[in-house]
Coordinates of C-alpha atoms in Angstrom, one line a residue:
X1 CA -10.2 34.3 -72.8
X2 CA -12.6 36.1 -70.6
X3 CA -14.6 32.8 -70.4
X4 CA -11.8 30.8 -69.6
X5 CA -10.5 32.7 -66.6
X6 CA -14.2 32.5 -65.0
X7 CA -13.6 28.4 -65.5
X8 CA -10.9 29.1 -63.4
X9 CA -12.2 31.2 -61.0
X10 CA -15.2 28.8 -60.5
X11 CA -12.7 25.8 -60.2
X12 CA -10.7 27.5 -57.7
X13 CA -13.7 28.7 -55.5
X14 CA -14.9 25.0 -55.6
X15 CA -11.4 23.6 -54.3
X16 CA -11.3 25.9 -52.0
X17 CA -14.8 25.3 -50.7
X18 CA -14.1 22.2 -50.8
X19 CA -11.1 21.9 -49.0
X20 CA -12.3 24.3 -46.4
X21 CA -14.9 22.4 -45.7
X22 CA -13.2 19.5 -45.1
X23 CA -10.6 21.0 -42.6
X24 CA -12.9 22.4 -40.6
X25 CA -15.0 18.8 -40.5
X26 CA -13.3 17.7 -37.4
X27 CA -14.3 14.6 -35.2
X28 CA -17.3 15.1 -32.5
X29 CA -17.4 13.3 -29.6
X30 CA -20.5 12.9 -27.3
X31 CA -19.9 12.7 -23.3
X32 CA -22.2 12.1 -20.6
X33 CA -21.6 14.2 -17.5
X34 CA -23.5 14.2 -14.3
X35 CA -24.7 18.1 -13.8
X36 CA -25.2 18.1 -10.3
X37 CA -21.5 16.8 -8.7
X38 CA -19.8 20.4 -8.0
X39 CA -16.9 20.6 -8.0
X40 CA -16.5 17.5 -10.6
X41 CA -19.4 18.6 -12.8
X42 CA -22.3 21.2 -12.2
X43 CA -24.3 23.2 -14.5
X44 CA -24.2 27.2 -14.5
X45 CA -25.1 30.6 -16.3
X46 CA -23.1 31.9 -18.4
X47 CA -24.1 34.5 -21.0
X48 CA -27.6 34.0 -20.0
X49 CA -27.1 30.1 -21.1
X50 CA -27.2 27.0 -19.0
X51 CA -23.4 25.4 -19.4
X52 CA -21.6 22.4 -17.6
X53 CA -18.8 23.1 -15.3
X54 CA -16.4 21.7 -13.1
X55 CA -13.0 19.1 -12.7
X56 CA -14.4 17.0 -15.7
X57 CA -15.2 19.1 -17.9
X58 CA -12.3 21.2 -18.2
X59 CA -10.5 17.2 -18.1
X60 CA -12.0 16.5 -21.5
X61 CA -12.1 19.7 -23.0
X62 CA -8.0 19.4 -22.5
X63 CA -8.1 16.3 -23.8
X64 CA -10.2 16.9 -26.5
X65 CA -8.1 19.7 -27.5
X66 CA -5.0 17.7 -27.6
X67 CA -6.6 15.1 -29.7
X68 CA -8.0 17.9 -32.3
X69 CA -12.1 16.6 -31.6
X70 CA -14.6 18.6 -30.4
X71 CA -16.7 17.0 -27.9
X72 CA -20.6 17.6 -27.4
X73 CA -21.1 17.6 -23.7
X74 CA -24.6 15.9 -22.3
X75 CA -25.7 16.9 -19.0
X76 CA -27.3 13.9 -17.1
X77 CA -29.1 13.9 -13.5
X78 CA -29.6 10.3 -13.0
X79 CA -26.9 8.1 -12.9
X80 CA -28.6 4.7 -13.9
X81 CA -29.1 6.6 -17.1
X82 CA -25.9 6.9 -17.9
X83 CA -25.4 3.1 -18.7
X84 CA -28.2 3.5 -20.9
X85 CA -27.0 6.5 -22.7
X86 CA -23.7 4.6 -23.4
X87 CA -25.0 1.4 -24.9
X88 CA -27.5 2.8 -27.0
X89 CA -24.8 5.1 -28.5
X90 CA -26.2 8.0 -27.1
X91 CA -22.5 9.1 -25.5
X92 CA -19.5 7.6 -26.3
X93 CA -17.8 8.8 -23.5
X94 CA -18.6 9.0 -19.7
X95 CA -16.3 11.3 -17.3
X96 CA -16.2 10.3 -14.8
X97 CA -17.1 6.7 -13.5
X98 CA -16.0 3.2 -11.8
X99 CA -13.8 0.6 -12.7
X100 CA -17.1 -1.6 -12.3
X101 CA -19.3 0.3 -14.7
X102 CA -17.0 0.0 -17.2
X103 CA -17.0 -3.7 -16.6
X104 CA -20.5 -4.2 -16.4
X105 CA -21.0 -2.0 -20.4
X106 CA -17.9 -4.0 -21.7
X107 CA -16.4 -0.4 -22.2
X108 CA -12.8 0.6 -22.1
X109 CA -11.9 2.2 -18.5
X110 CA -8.7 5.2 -18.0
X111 CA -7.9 5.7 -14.5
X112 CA -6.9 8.8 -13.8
X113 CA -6.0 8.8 -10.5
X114 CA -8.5 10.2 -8.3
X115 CA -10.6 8.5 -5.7
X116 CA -14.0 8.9 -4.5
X117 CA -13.7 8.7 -0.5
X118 CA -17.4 7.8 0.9
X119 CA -18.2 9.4 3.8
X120 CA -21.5 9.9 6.5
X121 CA -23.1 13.0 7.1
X122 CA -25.6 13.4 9.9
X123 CA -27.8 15.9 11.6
X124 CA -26.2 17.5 14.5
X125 CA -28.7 16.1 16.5
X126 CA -27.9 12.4 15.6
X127 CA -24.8 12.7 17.7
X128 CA -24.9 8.6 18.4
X129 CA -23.5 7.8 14.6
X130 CA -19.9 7.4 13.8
X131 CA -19.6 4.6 11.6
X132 CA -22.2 2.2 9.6
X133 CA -22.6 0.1 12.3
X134 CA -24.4 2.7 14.4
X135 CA -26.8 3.3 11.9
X136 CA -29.3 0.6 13.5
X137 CA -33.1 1.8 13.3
X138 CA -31.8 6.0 11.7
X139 CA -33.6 7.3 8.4
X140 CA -30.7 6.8 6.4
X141 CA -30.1 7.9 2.4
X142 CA -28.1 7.4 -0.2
X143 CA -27.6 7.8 -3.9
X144 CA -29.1 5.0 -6.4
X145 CA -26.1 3.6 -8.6
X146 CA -23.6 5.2 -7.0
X147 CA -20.2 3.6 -7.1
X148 CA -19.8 2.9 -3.6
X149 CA -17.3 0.6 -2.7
X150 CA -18.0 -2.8 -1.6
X151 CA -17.5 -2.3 2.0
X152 CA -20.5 -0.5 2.3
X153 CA -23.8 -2.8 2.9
X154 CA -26.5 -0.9 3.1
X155 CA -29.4 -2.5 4.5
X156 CA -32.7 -2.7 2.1
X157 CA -35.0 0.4 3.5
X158 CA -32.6 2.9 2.8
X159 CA -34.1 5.6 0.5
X160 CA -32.3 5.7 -3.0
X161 CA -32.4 8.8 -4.3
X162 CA -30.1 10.7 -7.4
X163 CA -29.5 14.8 -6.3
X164 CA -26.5 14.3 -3.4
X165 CA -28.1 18.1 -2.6
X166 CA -31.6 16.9 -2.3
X167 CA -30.0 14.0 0.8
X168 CA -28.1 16.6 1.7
X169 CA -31.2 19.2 2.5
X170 CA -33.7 16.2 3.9
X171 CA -30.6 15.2 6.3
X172 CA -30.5 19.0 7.4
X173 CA -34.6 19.6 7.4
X174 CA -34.2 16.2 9.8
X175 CA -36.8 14.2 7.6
X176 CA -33.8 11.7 7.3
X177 CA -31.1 11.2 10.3
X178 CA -28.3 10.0 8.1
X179 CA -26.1 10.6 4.5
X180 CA -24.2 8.1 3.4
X181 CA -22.4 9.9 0.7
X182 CA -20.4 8.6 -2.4
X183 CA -18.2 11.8 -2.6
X184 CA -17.2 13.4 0.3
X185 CA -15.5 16.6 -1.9
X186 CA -18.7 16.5 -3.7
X187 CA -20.7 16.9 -0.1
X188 CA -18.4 19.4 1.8
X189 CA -18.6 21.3 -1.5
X190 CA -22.6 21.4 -2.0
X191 CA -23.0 22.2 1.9
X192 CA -20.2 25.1 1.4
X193 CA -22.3 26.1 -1.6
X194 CA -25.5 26.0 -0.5
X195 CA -24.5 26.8 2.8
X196 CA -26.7 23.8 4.0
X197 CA -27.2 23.9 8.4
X198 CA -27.6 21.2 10.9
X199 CA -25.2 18.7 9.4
X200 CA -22.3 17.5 10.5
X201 CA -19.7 15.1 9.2
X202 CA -18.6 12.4 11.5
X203 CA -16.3 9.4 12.0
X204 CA -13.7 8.5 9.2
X205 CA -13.6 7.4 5.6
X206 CA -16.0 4.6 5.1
X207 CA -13.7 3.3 1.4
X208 CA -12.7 4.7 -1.7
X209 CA -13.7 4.2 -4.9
X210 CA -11.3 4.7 -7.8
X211 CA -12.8 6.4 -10.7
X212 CA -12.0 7.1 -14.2
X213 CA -12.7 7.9 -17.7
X214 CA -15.5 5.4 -19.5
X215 CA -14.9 5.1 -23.3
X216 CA -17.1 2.7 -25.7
X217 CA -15.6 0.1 -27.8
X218 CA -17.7 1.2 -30.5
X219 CA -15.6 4.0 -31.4
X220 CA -12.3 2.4 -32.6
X221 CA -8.9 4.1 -31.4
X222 CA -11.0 6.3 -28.9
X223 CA -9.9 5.0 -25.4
X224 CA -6.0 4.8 -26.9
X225 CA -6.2 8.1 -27.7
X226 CA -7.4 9.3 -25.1
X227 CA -5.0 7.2 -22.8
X228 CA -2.1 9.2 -25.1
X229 CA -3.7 12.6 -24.1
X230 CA -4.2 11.9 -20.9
X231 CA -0.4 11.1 -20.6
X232 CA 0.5 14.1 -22.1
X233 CA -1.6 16.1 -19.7
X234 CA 0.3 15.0 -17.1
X235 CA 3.8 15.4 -18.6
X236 CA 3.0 18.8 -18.9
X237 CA 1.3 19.2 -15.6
X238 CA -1.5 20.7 -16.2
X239 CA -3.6 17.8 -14.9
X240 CA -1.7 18.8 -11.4
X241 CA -2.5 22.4 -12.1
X242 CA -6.5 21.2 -13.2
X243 CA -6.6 19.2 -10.0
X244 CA -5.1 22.5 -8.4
X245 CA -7.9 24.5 -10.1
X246 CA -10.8 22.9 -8.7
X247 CA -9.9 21.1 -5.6
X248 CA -7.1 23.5 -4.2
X249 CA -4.1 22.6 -2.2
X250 CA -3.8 20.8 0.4
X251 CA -4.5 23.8 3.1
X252 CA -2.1 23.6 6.6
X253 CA -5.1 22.1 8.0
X254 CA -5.2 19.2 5.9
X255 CA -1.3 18.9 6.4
X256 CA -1.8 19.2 10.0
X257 CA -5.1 16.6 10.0
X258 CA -3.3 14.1 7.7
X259 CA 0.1 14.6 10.2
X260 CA -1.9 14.2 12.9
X261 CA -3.4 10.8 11.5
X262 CA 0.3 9.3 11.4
X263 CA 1.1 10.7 14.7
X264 CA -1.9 9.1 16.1
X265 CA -1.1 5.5 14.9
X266 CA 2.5 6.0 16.1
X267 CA 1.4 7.0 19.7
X268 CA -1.4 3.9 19.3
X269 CA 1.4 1.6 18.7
X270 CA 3.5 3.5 21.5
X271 CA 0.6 3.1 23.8
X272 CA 0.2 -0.8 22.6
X273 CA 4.4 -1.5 23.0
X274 CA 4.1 0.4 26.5
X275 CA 0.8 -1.7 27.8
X276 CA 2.6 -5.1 26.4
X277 CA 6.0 -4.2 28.6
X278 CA 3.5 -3.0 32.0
X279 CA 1.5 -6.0 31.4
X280 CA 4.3 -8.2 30.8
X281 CA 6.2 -6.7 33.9
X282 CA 3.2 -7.4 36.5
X283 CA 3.4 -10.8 35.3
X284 CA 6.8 -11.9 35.6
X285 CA 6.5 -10.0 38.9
X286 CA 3.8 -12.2 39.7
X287 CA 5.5 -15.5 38.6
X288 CA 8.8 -14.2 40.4
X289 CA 6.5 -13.5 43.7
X290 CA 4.9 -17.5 43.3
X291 CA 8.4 -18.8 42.6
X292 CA 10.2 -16.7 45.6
X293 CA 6.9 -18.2 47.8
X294 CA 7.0 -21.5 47.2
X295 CA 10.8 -21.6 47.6
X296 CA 10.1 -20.5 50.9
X297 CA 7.6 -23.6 51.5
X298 CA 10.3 -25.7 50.6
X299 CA 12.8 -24.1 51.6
X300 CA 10.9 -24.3 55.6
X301 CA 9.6 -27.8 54.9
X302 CA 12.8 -28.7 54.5
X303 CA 14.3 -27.0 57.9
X304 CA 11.0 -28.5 59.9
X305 CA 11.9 -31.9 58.7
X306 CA 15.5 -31.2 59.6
X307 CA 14.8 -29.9 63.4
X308 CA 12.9 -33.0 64.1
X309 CA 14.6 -35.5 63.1
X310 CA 15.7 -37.7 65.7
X311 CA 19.7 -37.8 64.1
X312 CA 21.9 -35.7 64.3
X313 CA 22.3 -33.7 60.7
X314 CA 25.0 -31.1 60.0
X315 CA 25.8 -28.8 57.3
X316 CA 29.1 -28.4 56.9
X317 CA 31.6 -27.0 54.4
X318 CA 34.9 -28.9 52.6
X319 CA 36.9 -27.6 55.2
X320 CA 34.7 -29.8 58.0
X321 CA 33.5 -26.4 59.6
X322 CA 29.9 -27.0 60.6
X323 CA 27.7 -24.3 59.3
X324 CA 24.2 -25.5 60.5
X325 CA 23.4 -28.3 63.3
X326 CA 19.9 -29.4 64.1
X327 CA 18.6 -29.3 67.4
X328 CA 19.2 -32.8 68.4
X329 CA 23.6 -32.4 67.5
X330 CA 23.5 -29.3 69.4
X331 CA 21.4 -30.5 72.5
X332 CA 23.6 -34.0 72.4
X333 CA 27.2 -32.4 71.8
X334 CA 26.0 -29.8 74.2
X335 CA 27.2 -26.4 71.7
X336 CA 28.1 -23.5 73.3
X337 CA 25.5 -20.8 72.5
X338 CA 26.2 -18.9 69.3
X339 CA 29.1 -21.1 67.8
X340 CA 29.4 -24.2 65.9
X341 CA 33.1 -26.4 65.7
X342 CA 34.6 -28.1 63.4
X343 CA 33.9 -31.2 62.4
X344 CA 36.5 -32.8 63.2
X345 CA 36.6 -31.5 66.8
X346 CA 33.6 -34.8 66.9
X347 CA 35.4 -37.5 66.7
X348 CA 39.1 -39.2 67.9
X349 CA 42.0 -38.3 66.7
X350 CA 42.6 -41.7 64.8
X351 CA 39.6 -41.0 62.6
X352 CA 40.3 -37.4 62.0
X353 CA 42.3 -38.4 58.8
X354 CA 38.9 -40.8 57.4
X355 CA 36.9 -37.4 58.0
X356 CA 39.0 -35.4 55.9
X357 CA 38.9 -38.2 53.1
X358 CA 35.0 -38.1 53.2
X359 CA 34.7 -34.7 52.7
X360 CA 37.1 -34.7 50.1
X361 CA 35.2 -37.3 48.3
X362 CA 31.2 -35.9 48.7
X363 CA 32.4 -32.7 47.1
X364 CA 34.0 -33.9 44.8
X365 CA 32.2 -36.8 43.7
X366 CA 28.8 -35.8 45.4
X367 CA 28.5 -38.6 47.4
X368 CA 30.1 -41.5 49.4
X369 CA 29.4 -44.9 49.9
X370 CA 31.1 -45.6 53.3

């Protein structure tokens, strides 16, 4: 009997081992991570250990909670490794990325809907550059494999290199005049850092460059259920409050700057509408001026042609008054000064009657034959 309950007992322990063991087996997950992209992913000390920080990380560590995997994070410091690391099957994921690295490792791509905004950083003493085309004959730098968008042409003697701090710090030392950077939050947040002098950021957003969540299409089921968590995350909100975390709010600066954009492109097309009307008004002014002139030529051709003739012309109204005689009627019917008579006054009684009926037949008919 005593034998028997040990059977048991041994049975029961190897169950339970068993099935112990085989809840606790959950999935791993490998994902590559670029250590040196504060505030998206950075290395620090904690516990006297190395560990990756940042946006990323706590994305996937969310997401890997919700799916039930743990995931085995792989710091990486050069991003043409990266492609390498996910073909080979190094990493099966890679947070985070471009829509055109996915495309070019035939791996699945989640958006999740932040953009990198490029950006140039310059000495303060390169005060000529605004925007690429002023770049010219400067020392320029940027970083090798970067997904900048295709806006950007950079001409071939730029010097590629992979630490955004280590551009950052030859831009400020001088040894290079210009930073193109891939991620302005990842600049302004390594020169806040680092407190890095003697640069400044100038002119406006070069492009953006949507990035996501790289999955390989080795691991079946990975990227859907990743796309599910990611959904989840942001019924919930705590991709908002993530985003919140590690980016901040929009301050009343940025409010103000981003207010002040709109207002500036209203008062631009203000400023446009109000030049259009000045410029339209000094013409027709003009044109009116020409038209009013050369009415006047005509207008005294006419009267010189009229004053010389050798007949005698008259205005005159339906009535017969005589509104304007030239100077031969008025020196042959001998005018008084100042006053004009009617036309009828000119001739005989017997053809008064033939002078109405011709005035009564120009006006209305415009002309007369007789």
């Amino acid at each position: 009997m005593f034998r028997r309950s040990i059977a048991y007992l041994a049975l029961f322990g190897f169950f339970f081992i068993l099935f112990a063991g085989t809840g606790s087996c959950r999935e791993k997950f490998k994902v590559g991570i670029r250590a040196i992209s504060p505030p998206f992913s950075f290395l620090a000390v904690k516990d006297g250990k190395q560990v990756v920080r940042g946006y990323s990380v706590d994305e996937l560590v969310l997401l890997g909670q919700i799916m039930g995997v743990d995931l085995d994070f792989k710091p990486m410091h050069d991003l043409a490794y990266r492609k390498h690391m996910l073909s080979d099957g190094t990493v099966d994921i890679v947070g985070h990325d471009s829509r055109e690295v996915a495309e070019e490792l035939d791996a699945e791509f989640i958006p999740i809907g932040i953009s990198l905004r490029h950006h140039l950083y310059v000495n303060e003493a390169c005060r000529s550059v605004t925007c690429l085309r002023d770049l010219g004959k400067k020392k320029v730098v940027g970083i090798s494999d970067a997904p900048y968008c295709s806006e950007i042409k950079l001409d071939s003697d730029v010097l590629w290199l992979t630490s955004p701090l280590e551009a950052l710090t030859m831009v400020s030392q001088g040894t290079m005049d210009v930073f193109v950077a891939p991620s302005e939050r990842v600049a302004d947040d390594l020169i806040d850092r680092f407190q890095i002098p003697n640069i400044v950021k100038k002119g406006v957003v070069l492009g953006e460059t949507p990035v996501g969540i790289i999955v390989t299409k080795t691991k079946p089921g990975l990227a859907r259920r990743i796309r599910e968590a990611f959904k989840h995350l942001q019924e919930v909100g705590l991709a908002a409050q993530l985003r919140d975390k590690w980016f901040g709010k929009p301050t009343i600066t940025d409010d103000l700057r981003e207010y002040a954009k709109y207002v500036a492109i209203g008062a631009g097309l203000v400023g446009v509408v109000f030049i259009v009307i000045v410029v339209w008004n000094v013409l027709l002014k003009r044109r009116v001026e020409d038209v009013t002139r050369d009415l006047r030529r005509t207008e005294q051709r006419y009267r010189d042609l009229i004053e010389s003739s050798p007949d005698m012309i008259f205005l005159v109204n339906e009535q017969g008054d005589i509104l304007h005689a030239n100077e031969r009627a008025r020196t042959f019917l001998l005018f008084p000064k100042g006053e004009s008579p009617n036309l009828q006054q000119l001739v005989t009684r017997e053809y008064r009657d033939e002078i109405s009926a011709f005035l009564t037949k120009v006006f209305n008919d415009g002309c007369d034959k007789h």
